[in-house]
Every structure is written in C-alpha cells, then in structure tokens.
Amino acid sequence: IAARNMQKAQTTVDEIRAGYPKADVSCRELDLSSLKSVSAFAESYGAEFDRLDVLINNAGVMIPPYSKTEDGFEIQLGTNHLGHFALTGHLLPLLKKTPGSRVVVVSSMAHRSGKLDFSDLNWETRPYKTGKAYGDSKIANLHFGYALAAKLKDSGGTPMVVAAHPGWSSTELMRHSSVVTLMSKIFAQPGDMGALPTLRAGFDDDATAGDYFGPANLFGMRGHPVKVTSNARSHDTQIAAQLWRQSEELTGVTY
C-alpha cells in the first residue's frame, strides 16, 4: 500500500491482516504531490521487487482551497495527474518486464466538466475555481490513460492500460465541501462498492486496453461495475499529445 499518511496506512495493513491472517501486505510512503517522494518511492520499490503486476493510480484530492505542490503545481492537477504521470514513468520499465501487467487510471464523472487551459495549467493568472480544476485533473487522467494505452499497443501491449471511476462513493475525498458531504448521505454508495470498478479494471480477464469501467446505475453514480464511456473531449488525441508534452516538461519524466 503506497500512502502519504503512514499512520493511516499501517492501520489499514493491521485491519487487513486481522481479517486475512495469511495476507502478505505492507505499506510504503508515497506523496503524489511531491516529485521527490515519487522518485524515491519508485527507486525503493525497484530495489526490493523484480516485478509489478498491477499499478493502481488512485491518489486524489478534490475541491480543496487553492494551493500548490512543493514543485509549484496547482494542487489538484499536481497530485491527481502529474504525480501519477511521473510515478508511472518511473515504474514503466518494471511493468514492461512483468508479463500480463496493468496500469489502472482512476478518473471521475467530473471529467465531463474538464477542459484544460494549456496557457495556465497551474491557475496562476485565472481566478481559481476549485471544482473546475478538479474536473480538469480528472479529464487529464483519461487523456493520459488513453494516450499511454495507444503508445503501448504499438510496442507489445504491456502493460495494458485500463481506466475506471468510482461513481459517487462515500470517502474522505468529500471533506473539503460540506454541501457535497451532505448530498453524499443521499446519493453516495459505500466505499467498498466504489472500489469495484477499479478492481475490475485491474483484474477482469476480459478487459482490454483503453476500457473504462464505472458503476451501472443512477447515471453512473451507484452500482456494480460495467464498461462505460467517457466524453468525446477525453478522446481528443491532439489535446492528449499537448498534455503529454507539457507533463514531461513539468515533471522532467520522459517515457
């Protein structure tokens, strides 16, 4: 388990071991809002393990007040997209040499409101709109996932890249908005249900590169995971190519 808060991560490890005594599980520090932390995690993982079967890019922050990562990125784009872009790049050699490996990109229904402004990715000149910035980061996840899936298809297909979204799930992600927290009591499904699309993306034998999984019911907010579609903009290859170039420039990680 890669986690920013090691105390919470260890509590989760203890809970898993209590329920499944034979589980081989551990935690390791990883802060996706820090390129230094991302690099250090990848280096330490590669030093200990010689394979990586499934990388689930699940870290996220949602609608916080304006702030920047330690590398100067707007907090949501920096954590939700750029951190994962860098992490996947660092771990790609290990993924490539692991037969049948996968990368799961976790997006959101909020991608539908996303429209990246490449002249101001870090919101330094525009009035900050945290909901819009969140949607931008979530469509960035899909631009990245679809682009990586296409690139890898042309070079052997490993790892296979699959996307997912959790619908509206009751988690701490909502903590920055009292309104969203209140509405969650009506619309949200339990967190373990929200995890199922990600698990299907990571382990369904019938999944193919570029698939996108999400809940089946209530306009994608609740239910068991099925194959779903994302909006037309998320499939725009020109936007994806520009985002890829800028992501490499900003992170210093090249594929």
PDB file of C-alpha atoms in Angstrom:
ATOM      1  CA  ILE A   1       0.000   0.000   0.000  1.00  0.00           C
ATOM      2  CA  ALA A   2       1.522   3.270  -1.103  1.00  0.00           C
ATOM      3  CA  ALA A   3       0.306   6.115   1.096  1.00  0.00           C
ATOM      4  CA  ARG A   4       1.078   9.671   2.130  1.00  0.00           C
ATOM      5  CA  ASN A   5      -0.105   9.142   5.729  1.00  0.00           C
ATOM      6  CA  MET A   6       1.846   6.202   7.105  1.00  0.00           C
ATOM      7  CA  GLN A   7      -0.182   6.032  10.316  1.00  0.00           C
ATOM      8  CA  LYS A   8      -3.408   5.521   8.351  1.00  0.00           C
ATOM      9  CA  ALA A   9      -1.683   3.082   6.022  1.00  0.00           C
ATOM     10  CA  GLN A  10      -0.428   0.945   8.906  1.00  0.00           C
ATOM     11  CA  THR A  11      -3.909   0.921  10.440  1.00  0.00           C
ATOM     12  CA  THR A  12      -5.234  -0.410   7.143  1.00  0.00           C
ATOM     13  CA  VAL A  13      -2.489  -3.036   6.980  1.00  0.00           C
ATOM     14  CA  ASP A  14      -3.397  -4.154  10.514  1.00  0.00           C
ATOM     15  CA  GLU A  15      -7.094  -4.388   9.568  1.00  0.00           C
ATOM     16  CA  ILE A  16      -6.299  -6.496   6.510  1.00  0.00           C
ATOM     17  CA  ARG A  17      -4.073  -8.829   8.498  1.00  0.00           C
ATOM     18  CA  ALA A  18      -6.747  -9.185  11.184  1.00  0.00           C
ATOM     19  CA  GLY A  19      -9.287 -10.288   8.599  1.00  0.00           C
ATOM     20  CA  TYR A  20      -6.874 -12.271   6.419  1.00  0.00           C
ATOM     21  CA  PRO A  21      -4.003 -13.621   8.553  1.00  0.00           C
ATOM     22  CA  LYS A  22      -2.161 -15.055   5.542  1.00  0.00           C
ATOM     23  CA  ALA A  23      -2.173 -11.744   3.646  1.00  0.00           C
ATOM     24  CA  ASP A  24       1.287 -10.574   2.592  1.00  0.00           C
ATOM     25  CA  VAL A  25       0.761  -6.826   2.819  1.00  0.00           C
ATOM     26  CA  SER A  26       2.912  -3.858   3.777  1.00  0.00           C
ATOM     27  CA  CYS A  27       2.904  -0.087   3.378  1.00  0.00           C
ATOM     28  CA  ARG A  28       5.411   2.351   1.950  1.00  0.00           C
ATOM     29  CA  GLU A  29       5.457   6.154   1.945  1.00  0.00           C
ATOM     30  CA  LEU A  30       4.428   7.916  -1.258  1.00  0.00           C
ATOM     31  CA  ASP A  31       3.250  11.520  -1.588  1.00  0.00           C
ATOM     32  CA  LEU A  32       1.948  12.106  -5.127  1.00  0.00           C
ATOM     33  CA  SER A  33       2.171  15.869  -4.602  1.00  0.00           C
ATOM     34  CA  SER A  34       5.968  15.607  -4.388  1.00  0.00           C
ATOM     35  CA  LEU A  35       8.125  14.605  -7.362  1.00  0.00           C
ATOM     36  CA  LYS A  36      10.945  13.877  -4.897  1.00  0.00           C
ATOM     37  CA  SER A  37       8.720  11.443  -3.000  1.00  0.00           C
ATOM     38  CA  VAL A  38       7.535   9.828  -6.246  1.00  0.00           C
ATOM     39  CA  SER A  39      11.107   9.263  -7.405  1.00  0.00           C
ATOM     40  CA  ALA A  40      12.214   7.922  -4.015  1.00  0.00           C
ATOM     41  CA  PHE A  41       9.284   5.507  -3.842  1.00  0.00           C
ATOM     42  CA  ALA A  42       9.933   4.148  -7.324  1.00  0.00           C
ATOM     43  CA  GLU A  43      13.625   3.712  -6.572  1.00  0.00           C
ATOM     44  CA  SER A  44      12.998   1.877  -3.297  1.00  0.00           C
ATOM     45  CA  TYR A  45      10.315  -0.332  -4.832  1.00  0.00           C
ATOM     46  CA  GLY A  46      12.583  -1.276  -7.732  1.00  0.00           C
ATOM     47  CA  ALA A  47      15.400  -2.101  -5.321  1.00  0.00           C
ATOM     48  CA  GLU A  48      13.222  -4.573  -3.414  1.00  0.00           C
ATOM     49  CA  PHE A  49      10.975  -6.105  -6.083  1.00  0.00           C
ATOM     50  CA  ASP A  50      11.672  -7.504  -9.541  1.00  0.00           C
ATOM     51  CA  ARG A  51       8.076  -7.327 -10.827  1.00  0.00           C
ATOM     52  CA  LEU A  52       4.961  -5.155 -10.676  1.00  0.00           C
ATOM     53  CA  ASP A  53       1.720  -6.808 -11.761  1.00  0.00           C
ATOM     54  CA  VAL A  54      -0.833  -4.019 -11.254  1.00  0.00           C
ATOM     55  CA  LEU A  55      -0.226  -0.320 -10.641  1.00  0.00           C
ATOM     56  CA  ILE A  56      -3.424   1.422  -9.489  1.00  0.00           C
ATOM     57  CA  ASN A  57      -3.128   5.214  -9.796  1.00  0.00           C
ATOM     58  CA  ASN A  58      -5.735   6.058  -7.190  1.00  0.00           C
ATOM     59  CA  ALA A  59      -4.415   9.044  -5.213  1.00  0.00           C
ATOM     60  CA  GLY A  60      -6.609  12.109  -5.337  1.00  0.00           C
ATOM     61  CA  VAL A  61      -7.558  15.444  -3.819  1.00  0.00           C
ATOM     62  CA  MET A  62     -10.945  17.017  -4.534  1.00  0.00           C
ATOM     63  CA  ILE A  63     -12.078  20.658  -4.442  1.00  0.00           C
ATOM     64  CA  PRO A  64      -9.630  22.000  -1.805  1.00  0.00           C
ATOM     65  CA  PRO A  65      -8.794  25.688  -1.393  1.00  0.00           C
ATOM     66  CA  TYR A  66      -6.126  26.939  -3.799  1.00  0.00           C
ATOM     67  CA  SER A  67      -2.647  25.745  -3.023  1.00  0.00           C
ATOM     68  CA  LYS A  68       0.402  24.425  -4.814  1.00  0.00           C
ATOM     69  CA  THR A  69       2.502  21.305  -4.509  1.00  0.00           C
ATOM     70  CA  GLU A  70       6.109  21.625  -3.383  1.00  0.00           C
ATOM     71  CA  ASP A  71       7.068  21.634  -7.070  1.00  0.00           C
ATOM     72  CA  GLY A  72       4.812  24.617  -7.811  1.00  0.00           C
ATOM     73  CA  PHE A  73       1.892  22.800  -9.469  1.00  0.00           C
ATOM     74  CA  GLU A  74      -1.772  23.564  -8.748  1.00  0.00           C
ATOM     75  CA  ILE A  75      -2.580  21.009  -6.051  1.00  0.00           C
ATOM     76  CA  GLN A  76      -5.237  19.009  -7.914  1.00  0.00           C
ATOM     77  CA  LEU A  77      -3.503  18.735 -11.284  1.00  0.00           C
ATOM     78  CA  GLY A  78      -0.195  18.191  -9.498  1.00  0.00           C
ATOM     79  CA  THR A  79      -1.453  15.346  -7.318  1.00  0.00           C
ATOM     80  CA  ASN A  80      -4.140  13.745  -9.462  1.00  0.00           C
ATOM     81  CA  HIS A  81      -2.346  13.847 -12.815  1.00  0.00           C
ATOM     82  CA  LEU A  82       1.301  14.949 -12.741  1.00  0.00           C
ATOM     83  CA  GLY A  83       2.205  12.780  -9.750  1.00  0.00           C
ATOM     84  CA  HIS A  84       0.747   9.710 -11.438  1.00  0.00           C
ATOM     85  CA  PHE A  85       2.354  10.618 -14.763  1.00  0.00           C
ATOM     86  CA  ALA A  86       5.749  10.705 -13.058  1.00  0.00           C
ATOM     87  CA  LEU A  87       5.147   7.569 -10.989  1.00  0.00           C
ATOM     88  CA  THR A  88       4.046   5.508 -13.984  1.00  0.00           C
ATOM     89  CA  GLY A  89       7.029   6.724 -15.978  1.00  0.00           C
ATOM     90  CA  HIS A  90       9.461   5.713 -13.246  1.00  0.00           C
ATOM     91  CA  LEU A  91       7.858   2.272 -12.855  1.00  0.00           C
ATOM     92  CA  LEU A  92       7.291   1.561 -16.549  1.00  0.00           C
ATOM     93  CA  PRO A  93      10.494  -0.494 -17.058  1.00  0.00           C
ATOM     94  CA  LEU A  94       9.413  -2.834 -14.250  1.00  0.00           C
ATOM     95  CA  LEU A  95       5.864  -3.044 -15.595  1.00  0.00           C
ATOM     96  CA  LYS A  96       7.157  -3.799 -19.095  1.00  0.00           C
ATOM     97  CA  LYS A  97       9.158  -6.796 -17.935  1.00  0.00           C
ATOM     98  CA  THR A  98       6.261  -8.246 -15.885  1.00  0.00           C
ATOM     99  CA  PRO A  99       4.093 -10.495 -18.105  1.00  0.00           C
ATOM    100  CA  GLY A 100       0.424  -9.507 -18.101  1.00  0.00           C
ATOM    101  CA  SER A 101       0.945  -6.324 -16.069  1.00  0.00           C
ATOM    102  CA  ARG A 102      -1.588  -3.493 -15.957  1.00  0.00           C
ATOM    103  CA  VAL A 103      -1.885   0.182 -15.145  1.00  0.00           C
ATOM    104  CA  VAL A 104      -5.259   1.336 -13.823  1.00  0.00           C
ATOM    105  CA  VAL A 105      -6.009   5.049 -14.201  1.00  0.00           C
ATOM    106  CA  VAL A 106      -8.718   6.228 -11.813  1.00  0.00           C
ATOM    107  CA  SER A 107     -10.773   9.130 -13.176  1.00  0.00           C
ATOM    108  CA  SER A 108     -14.183  10.517 -12.227  1.00  0.00           C
ATOM    109  CA  MET A 109     -17.594  11.513 -13.599  1.00  0.00           C
ATOM    110  CA  ALA A 110     -16.240  15.044 -13.081  1.00  0.00           C
ATOM    111  CA  HIS A 111     -14.075  14.600 -16.196  1.00  0.00           C
ATOM    112  CA  ARG A 112     -17.142  15.803 -18.111  1.00  0.00           C
ATOM    113  CA  SER A 113     -16.529  19.357 -16.872  1.00  0.00           C
ATOM    114  CA  GLY A 114     -12.823  19.240 -17.649  1.00  0.00           C
ATOM    115  CA  LYS A 115     -11.268  21.443 -20.317  1.00  0.00           C
ATOM    116  CA  LEU A 116      -7.559  22.111 -19.887  1.00  0.00           C
ATOM    117  CA  ASP A 117      -6.161  25.624 -20.368  1.00  0.00           C
ATOM    118  CA  PHE A 118      -2.600  24.981 -21.512  1.00  0.00           C
ATOM    119  CA  SER A 119      -1.681  28.635 -21.147  1.00  0.00           C
ATOM    120  CA  ASP A 120      -2.368  28.469 -17.411  1.00  0.00           C
ATOM    121  CA  LEU A 121      -2.328  24.857 -16.182  1.00  0.00           C
ATOM    122  CA  ASN A 122      -1.402  25.954 -12.656  1.00  0.00           C
ATOM    123  CA  TRP A 123      -4.101  28.644 -12.341  1.00  0.00           C
ATOM    124  CA  GLU A 124      -1.645  31.492 -11.853  1.00  0.00           C
ATOM    125  CA  THR A 125      -3.479  34.082 -13.961  1.00  0.00           C
ATOM    126  CA  ARG A 126      -7.138  32.988 -13.796  1.00  0.00           C
ATOM    127  CA  PRO A 127      -9.489  33.338 -10.814  1.00  0.00           C
ATOM    128  CA  TYR A 128      -9.329  29.930  -9.132  1.00  0.00           C
ATOM    129  CA  LYS A 129     -12.358  27.660  -9.480  1.00  0.00           C
ATOM    130  CA  THR A 130     -11.650  24.560  -7.440  1.00  0.00           C
ATOM    131  CA  GLY A 131     -14.457  22.462  -8.962  1.00  0.00           C
ATOM    132  CA  LYS A 132     -13.294  23.300 -12.470  1.00  0.00           C
ATOM    133  CA  ALA A 133      -9.698  22.485 -11.521  1.00  0.00           C
ATOM    134  CA  TYR A 134     -10.830  19.106 -10.202  1.00  0.00           C
ATOM    135  CA  GLY A 135     -12.638  18.331 -13.465  1.00  0.00           C
ATOM    136  CA  ASP A 136      -9.520  19.372 -15.381  1.00  0.00           C
ATOM    137  CA  SER A 137      -7.381  16.966 -13.369  1.00  0.00           C
ATOM    138  CA  LYS A 138      -9.829  14.113 -13.962  1.00  0.00           C
ATOM    139  CA  ILE A 139     -10.007  14.577 -17.732  1.00  0.00           C
ATOM    140  CA  ALA A 140      -6.204  14.790 -17.645  1.00  0.00           C
ATOM    141  CA  ASN A 141      -6.231  11.287 -16.128  1.00  0.00           C
ATOM    142  CA  LEU A 142      -8.165   9.998 -19.138  1.00  0.00           C
ATOM    143  CA  HIS A 143      -6.057  11.894 -21.688  1.00  0.00           C
ATOM    144  CA  PHE A 144      -3.008  10.271 -20.097  1.00  0.00           C
ATOM    145  CA  GLY A 145      -4.529   6.801 -19.828  1.00  0.00           C
ATOM    146  CA  TYR A 146      -5.825   6.655 -23.379  1.00  0.00           C
ATOM    147  CA  ALA A 147      -2.573   8.054 -24.779  1.00  0.00           C
ATOM    148  CA  LEU A 148      -0.453   5.583 -22.822  1.00  0.00           C
ATOM    149  CA  ALA A 149      -2.699   2.693 -23.889  1.00  0.00           C
ATOM    150  CA  ALA A 150      -2.261   3.693 -27.531  1.00  0.00           C
ATOM    151  CA  LYS A 151       1.514   4.059 -27.212  1.00  0.00           C
ATOM    152  CA  LEU A 152       1.889   0.651 -25.557  1.00  0.00           C
ATOM    153  CA  LYS A 153      -0.363  -1.092 -28.092  1.00  0.00           C
ATOM    154  CA  ASP A 154       2.257  -0.214 -30.684  1.00  0.00           C
ATOM    155  CA  SER A 155       5.087  -1.639 -28.578  1.00  0.00           C
ATOM    156  CA  GLY A 156       3.893  -5.017 -27.394  1.00  0.00           C
ATOM    157  CA  GLY A 157       0.857  -4.080 -25.303  1.00  0.00           C
ATOM    158  CA  THR A 158       2.493  -4.484 -21.884  1.00  0.00           C
ATOM    159  CA  PRO A 159       1.466  -3.095 -19.521  1.00  0.00           C
ATOM    160  CA  MET A 160      -2.192  -2.932 -20.511  1.00  0.00           C
ATOM    161  CA  VAL A 161      -3.760   0.394 -19.509  1.00  0.00           C
ATOM    162  CA  VAL A 162      -7.369   0.402 -18.270  1.00  0.00           C
ATOM    163  CA  ALA A 163      -9.402   3.239 -16.712  1.00  0.00           C
ATOM    164  CA  ALA A 164     -12.103   3.323 -14.037  1.00  0.00           C
ATOM    165  CA  HIS A 165     -14.207   5.690 -11.960  1.00  0.00           C
ATOM    166  CA  PRO A 166     -15.849   5.014  -8.572  1.00  0.00           C
ATOM    167  CA  GLY A 167     -19.172   6.783  -9.146  1.00  0.00           C
ATOM    168  CA  TRP A 168     -20.323   8.739  -6.119  1.00  0.00           C
ATOM    169  CA  SER A 169     -18.711   6.951  -3.201  1.00  0.00           C
ATOM    170  CA  SER A 170     -18.650   7.831   0.475  1.00  0.00           C
ATOM    171  CA  THR A 171     -14.994   8.531   1.290  1.00  0.00           C
ATOM    172  CA  GLU A 172     -12.857  11.266   2.863  1.00  0.00           C
ATOM    173  CA  LEU A 173     -12.411  12.740  -0.620  1.00  0.00           C
ATOM    174  CA  MET A 174     -15.501  14.873   0.073  1.00  0.00           C
ATOM    175  CA  ARG A 175     -14.099  16.539   3.201  1.00  0.00           C
ATOM    176  CA  HIS A 176     -13.469  19.948   1.623  1.00  0.00           C
ATOM    177  CA  SER A 177     -17.172  20.590   0.895  1.00  0.00           C
ATOM    178  CA  SER A 178     -19.939  20.466   3.496  1.00  0.00           C
ATOM    179  CA  VAL A 179     -22.565  20.588   0.716  1.00  0.00           C
ATOM    180  CA  VAL A 180     -21.079  17.588  -1.096  1.00  0.00           C
ATOM    181  CA  THR A 181     -20.738  15.740   2.217  1.00  0.00           C
ATOM    182  CA  LEU A 182     -24.439  16.354   2.934  1.00  0.00           C
ATOM    183  CA  MET A 183     -25.503  15.246  -0.550  1.00  0.00           C
ATOM    184  CA  SER A 184     -23.366  12.147  -0.182  1.00  0.00           C
ATOM    185  CA  LYS A 185     -25.739  10.916   2.511  1.00  0.00           C
ATOM    186  CA  ILE A 186     -28.423  10.734  -0.200  1.00  0.00           C
ATOM    187  CA  PHE A 187     -26.563   9.704  -3.348  1.00  0.00           C
ATOM    188  CA  ALA A 188     -23.295   8.062  -2.341  1.00  0.00           C
ATOM    189  CA  GLN A 189     -22.642   4.347  -2.255  1.00  0.00           C
ATOM    190  CA  PRO A 190     -20.289   2.710   0.274  1.00  0.00           C
ATOM    191  CA  GLY A 191     -16.579   2.993  -0.367  1.00  0.00           C
ATOM    192  CA  ASP A 192     -16.187  -0.744  -0.950  1.00  0.00           C
ATOM    193  CA  MET A 193     -18.704  -0.556  -3.802  1.00  0.00           C
ATOM    194  CA  GLY A 194     -16.806   2.416  -5.226  1.00  0.00           C
ATOM    195  CA  ALA A 195     -13.648   0.298  -5.301  1.00  0.00           C
ATOM    196  CA  LEU A 196     -15.197  -2.380  -7.530  1.00  0.00           C
ATOM    197  CA  PRO A 197     -14.723  -0.591 -10.901  1.00  0.00           C
ATOM    198  CA  THR A 198     -11.027  -0.161 -10.108  1.00  0.00           C
ATOM    199  CA  LEU A 199     -10.720  -3.829  -9.154  1.00  0.00           C
ATOM    200  CA  ARG A 200     -12.496  -4.923 -12.316  1.00  0.00           C
ATOM    201  CA  ALA A 201     -10.161  -2.745 -14.386  1.00  0.00           C
ATOM    202  CA  GLY A 202      -7.188  -4.315 -12.650  1.00  0.00           C
ATOM    203  CA  PHE A 203      -8.195  -7.961 -12.708  1.00  0.00           C
ATOM    204  CA  ASP A 204     -11.001  -8.739 -15.190  1.00  0.00           C
ATOM    205  CA  ASP A 205      -9.610 -11.240 -17.710  1.00  0.00           C
ATOM    206  CA  ASP A 206     -11.923  -9.841 -20.397  1.00  0.00           C
ATOM    207  CA  ALA A 207     -10.746  -6.228 -20.062  1.00  0.00           C
ATOM    208  CA  THR A 208      -8.886  -4.735 -22.999  1.00  0.00           C
ATOM    209  CA  ALA A 209      -6.552  -1.753 -23.323  1.00  0.00           C
ATOM    210  CA  GLY A 210      -8.406   1.556 -23.139  1.00  0.00           C
ATOM    211  CA  ASP A 211     -11.533   0.127 -21.480  1.00  0.00           C
ATOM    212  CA  TYR A 212     -13.279   2.357 -18.925  1.00  0.00           C
ATOM    213  CA  PHE A 213     -15.292   0.873 -16.042  1.00  0.00           C
ATOM    214  CA  GLY A 214     -17.796   2.545 -13.738  1.00  0.00           C
ATOM    215  CA  PRO A 215     -20.997   1.876 -11.766  1.00  0.00           C
ATOM    216  CA  ALA A 216     -24.007   0.716 -13.768  1.00  0.00           C
ATOM    217  CA  ASN A 217     -26.869   2.631 -12.139  1.00  0.00           C
ATOM    218  CA  LEU A 218     -28.177   6.123 -11.338  1.00  0.00           C
ATOM    219  CA  PHE A 219     -26.314   7.868 -14.166  1.00  0.00           C
ATOM    220  CA  GLY A 220     -23.058   6.182 -13.201  1.00  0.00           C
ATOM    221  CA  MET A 221     -23.213   7.107  -9.522  1.00  0.00           C
ATOM    222  CA  ARG A 222     -24.025   3.713  -7.981  1.00  0.00           C
ATOM    223  CA  GLY A 223     -23.983   0.006  -8.669  1.00  0.00           C
ATOM    224  CA  HIS A 224     -21.753  -2.798  -9.794  1.00  0.00           C
ATOM    225  CA  PRO A 225     -19.093  -2.038 -12.410  1.00  0.00           C
ATOM    226  CA  VAL A 226     -19.755  -2.211 -16.130  1.00  0.00           C
ATOM    227  CA  LYS A 227     -17.910  -0.946 -19.175  1.00  0.00           C
ATOM    228  CA  VAL A 228     -18.821   2.724 -19.663  1.00  0.00           C
ATOM    229  CA  THR A 229     -17.884   5.577 -21.987  1.00  0.00           C
ATOM    230  CA  SER A 230     -16.194   8.900 -21.332  1.00  0.00           C
ATOM    231  CA  ASN A 231     -16.961  12.116 -23.194  1.00  0.00           C
ATOM    232  CA  ALA A 232     -15.688  12.963 -26.663  1.00  0.00           C
ATOM    233  CA  ARG A 233     -13.154  15.530 -25.420  1.00  0.00           C
ATOM    234  CA  SER A 234     -11.359  12.865 -23.339  1.00  0.00           C
ATOM    235  CA  HIS A 235     -10.582  11.023 -26.596  1.00  0.00           C
ATOM    236  CA  ASP A 236      -9.107  14.079 -28.352  1.00  0.00           C
ATOM    237  CA  THR A 237      -5.629  12.919 -29.355  1.00  0.00           C
ATOM    238  CA  GLN A 238      -4.330  16.437 -30.046  1.00  0.00           C
ATOM    239  CA  ILE A 239      -5.177  17.592 -26.518  1.00  0.00           C
ATOM    240  CA  ALA A 240      -3.639  14.402 -25.130  1.00  0.00           C
ATOM    241  CA  ALA A 241      -0.426  14.948 -27.097  1.00  0.00           C
ATOM    242  CA  GLN A 242      -0.103  18.529 -25.853  1.00  0.00           C
ATOM    243  CA  LEU A 243      -0.762  17.434 -22.265  1.00  0.00           C
ATOM    244  CA  TRP A 244       1.859  14.696 -22.639  1.00  0.00           C
ATOM    245  CA  ARG A 245       4.485  17.190 -23.824  1.00  0.00           C
ATOM    246  CA  GLN A 246       3.760  19.621 -21.014  1.00  0.00           C
ATOM    247  CA  SER A 247       3.661  16.830 -18.437  1.00  0.00           C
ATOM    248  CA  GLU A 248       7.132  15.697 -19.484  1.00  0.00           C
ATOM    249  CA  GLU A 249       8.405  19.286 -19.317  1.00  0.00           C
ATOM    250  CA  LEU A 250       6.854  19.947 -15.894  1.00  0.00           C
ATOM    251  CA  THR A 251       7.869  16.676 -14.235  1.00  0.00           C
ATOM    252  CA  GLY A 252      11.159  16.028 -16.012  1.00  0.00           C
ATOM    253  CA  VAL A 253       9.992  12.428 -16.550  1.00  0.00           C
ATOM    254  CA  THR A 254      10.137  11.160 -20.128  1.00  0.00           C
ATOM    255  CA  TYR A 255       8.793   7.881 -21.451  1.00  0.00           C
TER     256      TYR A 255
END
